[in-house]
mmCIF file of C-alpha atoms in Angstrom:
data_model
loop_
_atom_site.group_PDB
_atom_site.id
_atom_site.type_symbol
_atom_site.label_atom_id
_atom_site.label_comp_id
_atom_site.label_asym_id
_atom_site.label_seq_id
_atom_site.Cartn_x
_atom_site.Cartn_y
_atom_site.Cartn_z
ATOM 1 C CA UNK A 1 -32.051 2.146 18.522
ATOM 2 C CA UNK A 2 -33.413 3.665 15.323
ATOM 3 C CA UNK A 3 -31.272 4.801 12.439
ATOM 4 C CA UNK A 4 -31.485 5.819 8.796
ATOM 5 C CA UNK A 5 -29.204 6.964 6.013
ATOM 6 C CA UNK A 6 -29.482 8.386 2.531
ATOM 7 C CA UNK A 7 -26.966 9.222 -0.189
ATOM 8 C CA UNK A 8 -27.031 10.239 -3.835
ATOM 9 C CA UNK A 9 -24.165 9.413 -6.233
ATOM 10 C CA UNK A 10 -24.188 10.774 -9.784
ATOM 11 C CA UNK A 11 -22.039 9.171 -12.497
ATOM 12 C CA UNK A 12 -21.750 9.916 -16.190
ATOM 13 C CA UNK A 13 -19.411 8.331 -18.721
ATOM 14 C CA UNK A 14 -18.568 8.219 -22.406
ATOM 15 C CA UNK A 15 -16.476 5.571 -24.143
ATOM 16 C CA UNK A 16 -15.238 4.582 -27.581
ATOM 17 C CA UNK A 17 -13.198 1.624 -28.819
ATOM 18 C CA UNK A 18 -11.848 0.235 -32.062
ATOM 19 C CA UNK A 19 -9.784 -2.652 -33.453
ATOM 20 C CA UNK A 20 -7.662 -2.686 -36.602
ATOM 21 C CA UNK A 21 -6.041 -5.687 -38.304
ATOM 22 C CA UNK A 22 -3.544 -5.505 -41.170
ATOM 23 C CA UNK A 23 -2.310 -8.366 -43.348
ATOM 24 C CA UNK A 24 -3.702 -10.898 -40.882
ATOM 25 C CA UNK A 25 -0.679 -10.470 -38.614
ATOM 26 C CA UNK A 26 -0.709 -6.927 -37.191
ATOM 27 C CA UNK A 27 -3.463 -6.162 -34.694
ATOM 28 C CA UNK A 28 -4.066 -2.851 -32.944
ATOM 29 C CA UNK A 29 -6.739 -2.281 -30.314
ATOM 30 C CA UNK A 30 -7.540 1.040 -28.617
ATOM 31 C CA UNK A 31 -10.185 2.464 -26.310
ATOM 32 C CA UNK A 32 -10.868 5.685 -24.423
ATOM 33 C CA UNK A 33 -13.250 6.494 -21.601
ATOM 34 C CA UNK A 34 -14.317 9.782 -20.038
ATOM 35 C CA UNK A 35 -15.887 9.448 -16.592
ATOM 36 C CA UNK A 36 -17.518 12.002 -14.338
ATOM 37 C CA UNK A 37 -18.583 11.371 -10.754
ATOM 38 C CA UNK A 38 -19.940 13.324 -7.821
ATOM 39 C CA UNK A 39 -17.557 11.301 -5.646
ATOM 40 C CA UNK A 40 -14.638 13.322 -7.019
ATOM 41 C CA UNK A 41 -13.832 16.728 -5.527
ATOM 42 C CA UNK A 42 -15.327 19.832 -7.235
ATOM 43 C CA UNK A 43 -12.045 20.520 -9.032
ATOM 44 C CA UNK A 44 -11.705 16.946 -10.338
ATOM 45 C CA UNK A 45 -15.196 15.973 -11.473
ATOM 46 C CA UNK A 46 -13.964 14.379 -14.714
ATOM 47 C CA UNK A 47 -11.178 11.922 -15.521
ATOM 48 C CA UNK A 48 -10.016 10.339 -18.780
ATOM 49 C CA UNK A 49 -8.785 6.748 -19.061
ATOM 50 C CA UNK A 50 -7.445 4.961 -22.119
ATOM 51 C CA UNK A 51 -5.899 1.753 -23.397
ATOM 52 C CA UNK A 52 -3.867 0.794 -26.460
ATOM 53 C CA UNK A 53 -2.604 -2.699 -27.286
ATOM 54 C CA UNK A 54 -0.812 -4.309 -30.192
ATOM 55 C CA UNK A 55 -0.084 -7.875 -31.305
ATOM 56 C CA UNK A 56 2.409 -9.035 -33.924
ATOM 57 C CA UNK A 57 1.813 -12.591 -35.176
ATOM 58 C CA UNK A 58 5.380 -13.267 -36.262
ATOM 59 C CA UNK A 59 4.832 -16.789 -37.612
ATOM 60 C CA UNK A 60 2.599 -15.390 -40.378
ATOM 61 C CA UNK A 61 5.438 -13.364 -41.845
ATOM 62 C CA UNK A 62 6.794 -14.594 -45.208
ATOM 63 C CA UNK A 63 10.299 -14.919 -43.753
ATOM 64 C CA UNK A 64 9.202 -17.295 -40.962
ATOM 65 C CA UNK A 65 11.053 -20.618 -41.374
ATOM 66 C CA UNK A 66 11.325 -21.958 -37.817
ATOM 67 C CA UNK A 67 10.003 -25.515 -38.122
ATOM 68 C CA UNK A 68 9.810 -26.478 -34.454
ATOM 69 C CA UNK A 69 7.999 -23.273 -33.450
ATOM 70 C CA UNK A 70 4.527 -23.299 -34.931
ATOM 71 C CA UNK A 71 3.249 -20.038 -33.496
ATOM 72 C CA UNK A 72 4.878 -16.890 -32.122
ATOM 73 C CA UNK A 73 3.047 -13.794 -30.932
ATOM 74 C CA UNK A 74 4.576 -10.640 -29.478
ATOM 75 C CA UNK A 75 2.233 -8.312 -27.604
ATOM 76 C CA UNK A 76 2.410 -5.026 -25.759
ATOM 77 C CA UNK A 77 -0.165 -2.771 -24.144
ATOM 78 C CA UNK A 78 -0.562 0.378 -22.090
ATOM 79 C CA UNK A 79 -3.670 1.220 -20.130
ATOM 80 C CA UNK A 80 -5.016 3.498 -17.418
ATOM 81 C CA UNK A 81 -7.761 2.874 -14.883
ATOM 82 C CA UNK A 82 -9.109 4.750 -11.908
ATOM 83 C CA UNK A 83 -10.738 4.386 -8.516
ATOM 84 C CA UNK A 84 -13.211 6.728 -6.847
ATOM 85 C CA UNK A 85 -13.190 7.910 -3.235
ATOM 86 C CA UNK A 86 -15.845 6.671 -0.844
ATOM 87 C CA UNK A 87 -18.987 8.773 -0.486
ATOM 88 C CA UNK A 88 -18.175 10.387 2.863
ATOM 89 C CA UNK A 89 -14.550 11.266 2.002
ATOM 90 C CA UNK A 90 -15.519 14.826 0.965
ATOM 91 C CA UNK A 91 -17.425 15.602 4.147
ATOM 92 C CA UNK A 92 -16.662 16.072 7.830
ATOM 93 C CA UNK A 93 -17.992 13.303 10.063
ATOM 94 C CA UNK A 94 -19.197 13.573 13.658
ATOM 95 C CA UNK A 95 -20.275 11.174 16.374
ATOM 96 C CA UNK A 96 -23.209 11.783 18.687
ATOM 97 C CA UNK A 97 -22.998 10.195 22.130
ATOM 98 C CA UNK A 98 -24.433 10.566 25.580
ATOM 99 C CA UNK A 99 -21.765 13.111 26.450
ATOM 100 C CA UNK A 100 -22.275 15.239 23.374
ATOM 101 C CA UNK A 101 -20.940 15.564 19.816
ATOM 102 C CA UNK A 102 -17.352 14.678 18.933
ATOM 103 C CA UNK A 103 -15.459 15.162 15.671
ATOM 104 C CA UNK A 104 -14.462 12.227 13.478
ATOM 105 C CA UNK A 105 -12.792 12.551 10.077
ATOM 106 C CA UNK A 106 -12.041 15.800 8.292
ATOM 107 C CA UNK A 107 -13.578 16.275 4.858
ATOM 108 C CA UNK A 108 -11.546 16.771 1.690
ATOM 109 C CA UNK A 109 -13.227 18.405 -1.304
ATOM 110 C CA UNK A 110 -9.970 18.406 -3.248
ATOM 111 C CA UNK A 111 -9.776 14.628 -3.731
ATOM 112 C CA UNK A 112 -8.739 13.523 -7.221
ATOM 113 C CA UNK A 113 -9.325 10.047 -8.668
ATOM 114 C CA UNK A 114 -6.744 7.374 -7.919
ATOM 115 C CA UNK A 115 -5.140 6.474 -11.265
ATOM 116 C CA UNK A 116 -3.225 3.336 -12.262
ATOM 117 C CA UNK A 117 -1.092 3.257 -15.421
ATOM 118 C CA UNK A 118 0.140 -0.187 -16.456
ATOM 119 C CA UNK A 119 2.510 -1.368 -19.169
ATOM 120 C CA UNK A 120 2.437 -5.030 -20.186
ATOM 121 C CA UNK A 121 4.774 -6.947 -22.487
ATOM 122 C CA UNK A 122 4.537 -10.605 -23.381
ATOM 123 C CA UNK A 123 4.927 -13.418 -25.856
ATOM 124 C CA UNK A 124 2.986 -16.597 -26.660
ATOM 125 C CA UNK A 125 4.522 -19.432 -28.630
ATOM 126 C CA UNK A 126 3.906 -23.095 -29.439
ATOM 127 C CA UNK A 127 6.562 -25.775 -29.895
ATOM 128 C CA UNK A 128 6.188 -28.986 -31.895
ATOM 129 C CA UNK A 129 2.434 -28.345 -32.286
ATOM 130 C CA UNK A 130 1.969 -29.451 -28.678
ATOM 131 C CA UNK A 131 3.586 -27.309 -26.011
ATOM 132 C CA UNK A 132 2.155 -23.849 -25.454
ATOM 133 C CA UNK A 133 4.098 -21.191 -23.516
ATOM 134 C CA UNK A 134 3.170 -17.728 -22.239
ATOM 135 C CA UNK A 135 5.526 -15.148 -20.763
ATOM 136 C CA UNK A 136 4.217 -11.820 -19.419
ATOM 137 C CA UNK A 137 5.854 -8.905 -17.646
ATOM 138 C CA UNK A 138 3.792 -6.010 -16.297
ATOM 139 C CA UNK A 139 4.655 -2.854 -14.389
ATOM 140 C CA UNK A 140 2.062 -0.455 -13.037
ATOM 141 C CA UNK A 141 2.131 2.801 -11.075
ATOM 142 C CA UNK A 142 -0.837 3.832 -8.949
ATOM 143 C CA UNK A 143 -0.699 7.592 -8.393
ATOM 144 C CA UNK A 144 -2.795 9.812 -6.115
ATOM 145 C CA UNK A 145 -3.577 6.866 -3.860
ATOM 146 C CA UNK A 146 -6.625 7.558 -1.728
ATOM 147 C CA UNK A 147 -5.458 6.810 1.823
ATOM 148 C CA UNK A 148 -6.921 7.501 5.243
ATOM 149 C CA UNK A 149 -4.101 9.362 6.980
ATOM 150 C CA UNK A 150 -3.615 10.951 10.384
ATOM 151 C CA UNK A 151 -3.830 14.755 10.592
ATOM 152 C CA UNK A 152 -2.356 17.175 13.178
ATOM 153 C CA UNK A 153 -4.343 17.502 16.381
ATOM 154 C CA UNK A 154 -4.826 21.244 15.856
ATOM 155 C CA UNK A 155 -7.024 20.489 12.848
ATOM 156 C CA UNK A 156 -9.646 19.210 15.262
ATOM 157 C CA UNK A 157 -10.108 15.853 13.553
ATOM 158 C CA UNK A 158 -8.328 12.530 13.875
ATOM 159 C CA UNK A 159 -7.902 11.604 10.188
ATOM 160 C CA UNK A 160 -8.658 12.552 6.592
ATOM 161 C CA UNK A 161 -8.859 10.863 3.181
ATOM 162 C CA UNK A 162 -6.070 12.254 0.995
ATOM 163 C CA UNK A 163 -4.291 11.626 -2.314
ATOM 164 C CA UNK A 164 -1.183 10.689 -0.392
ATOM 165 C CA UNK A 165 1.073 8.300 -2.282
ATOM 166 C CA UNK A 166 2.331 6.418 -5.310
ATOM 167 C CA UNK A 167 2.719 2.640 -5.410
ATOM 168 C CA UNK A 168 4.419 0.444 -8.033
ATOM 169 C CA UNK A 169 3.664 -3.182 -8.896
ATOM 170 C CA UNK A 170 6.024 -5.465 -10.838
ATOM 171 C CA UNK A 171 4.550 -8.761 -12.041
ATOM 172 C CA UNK A 172 6.095 -11.701 -13.895
ATOM 173 C CA UNK A 173 3.853 -14.542 -15.082
ATOM 174 C CA UNK A 174 4.827 -17.792 -16.807
ATOM 175 C CA UNK A 175 2.444 -20.402 -18.182
ATOM 176 C CA UNK A 176 2.726 -23.729 -19.979
ATOM 177 C CA UNK A 177 0.017 -25.839 -21.593
ATOM 178 C CA UNK A 178 0.664 -29.541 -22.210
ATOM 179 C CA UNK A 179 -1.714 -31.894 -24.089
ATOM 180 C CA UNK A 180 -2.184 -35.153 -22.188
ATOM 181 C CA UNK A 181 -4.582 -36.919 -24.557
ATOM 182 C CA UNK A 182 -5.269 -35.811 -28.115
ATOM 183 C CA UNK A 183 -7.377 -38.327 -30.006
ATOM 184 C CA UNK A 184 -10.234 -38.102 -32.459
ATOM 185 C CA UNK A 185 -12.910 -38.372 -29.804
ATOM 186 C CA UNK A 186 -11.226 -37.048 -26.698
ATOM 187 C CA UNK A 187 -8.968 -34.127 -25.905
ATOM 188 C CA UNK A 188 -7.383 -33.398 -22.526
ATOM 189 C CA UNK A 189 -4.768 -30.817 -21.703
ATOM 190 C CA UNK A 190 -3.211 -29.544 -18.486
ATOM 191 C CA UNK A 191 -1.923 -26.087 -17.690
ATOM 192 C CA UNK A 192 0.520 -24.798 -15.082
ATOM 193 C CA UNK A 193 1.203 -21.174 -14.173
ATOM 194 C CA UNK A 194 3.653 -19.329 -11.961
ATOM 195 C CA UNK A 195 3.604 -15.653 -11.123
ATOM 196 C CA UNK A 196 5.298 -13.210 -8.784
ATOM 197 C CA UNK A 197 4.194 -9.703 -7.853
ATOM 198 C CA UNK A 198 6.283 -7.242 -5.889
ATOM 199 C CA UNK A 199 4.897 -3.970 -4.583
ATOM 200 C CA UNK A 200 6.917 -0.881 -3.718
ATOM 201 C CA UNK A 201 5.983 2.426 -2.131
ATOM 202 C CA UNK A 202 7.465 4.973 -4.516
ATOM 203 C CA UNK A 203 6.207 8.150 -2.879
ATOM 204 C CA UNK A 204 4.401 9.067 0.342
ATOM 205 C CA UNK A 205 3.495 12.716 0.822
ATOM 206 C CA UNK A 206 2.527 12.371 4.497
ATOM 207 C CA UNK A 207 4.450 11.140 7.542
ATOM 208 C CA UNK A 208 4.751 7.342 7.789
ATOM 209 C CA UNK A 209 1.760 5.695 9.452
ATOM 210 C CA UNK A 210 0.455 2.185 10.174
ATOM 211 C CA UNK A 211 -2.196 0.682 7.902
ATOM 212 C CA UNK A 212 -3.619 -2.838 8.292
ATOM 213 C CA UNK A 213 -5.842 -5.021 6.136
ATOM 214 C CA UNK A 214 -8.735 -5.238 8.581
ATOM 215 C CA UNK A 215 -9.997 -8.028 10.812
ATOM 216 C CA UNK A 216 -10.869 -10.339 7.920
ATOM 217 C CA UNK A 217 -7.421 -10.156 6.297
ATOM 218 C CA UNK A 218 -5.157 -10.241 9.322
#
């Protein structure tokens, strides 16, 4: 059996970023990106993503007098990121067999990029010049999820890629760093982390359907 395929994907992007530090204890970082892709539908060729983050190094303040806590950082950030549809999501697909041509998936030229907006808050601190701790909480919403959903039989196709849902992730992460050996010629430390992520379906704009992870994931 002979076969061949060809596809052309066009991408164009612009980005800018900057970092500002004030009094050696206030840090602000920001970036912005403008992406265009032929994988998006004609009405959504361009998408803008951004990120802003700040850190306050509290232990460098003049009022800091906590002897057992050598370092304390408070941090917060907000960022957006996106995902593109697959190449064939915009187009109808067909299968050619010995009995003729049959329809596959319906095309969707109105697909928009899948966008995730995440907020993260955390703190890092050190006790007694030895024990390092990290605490992070993050919550993110993924909107306009690109899902392969079933379509009514009268459409003439079995399925279609659509912006069909919103999903939320809540993550908590804890970390501790402990020095085991700290000598002039040798340094050894160990680190332990624990995290938990919970995912919720916030919105689904199509009837409920089954979706599995594929043969390799169960």
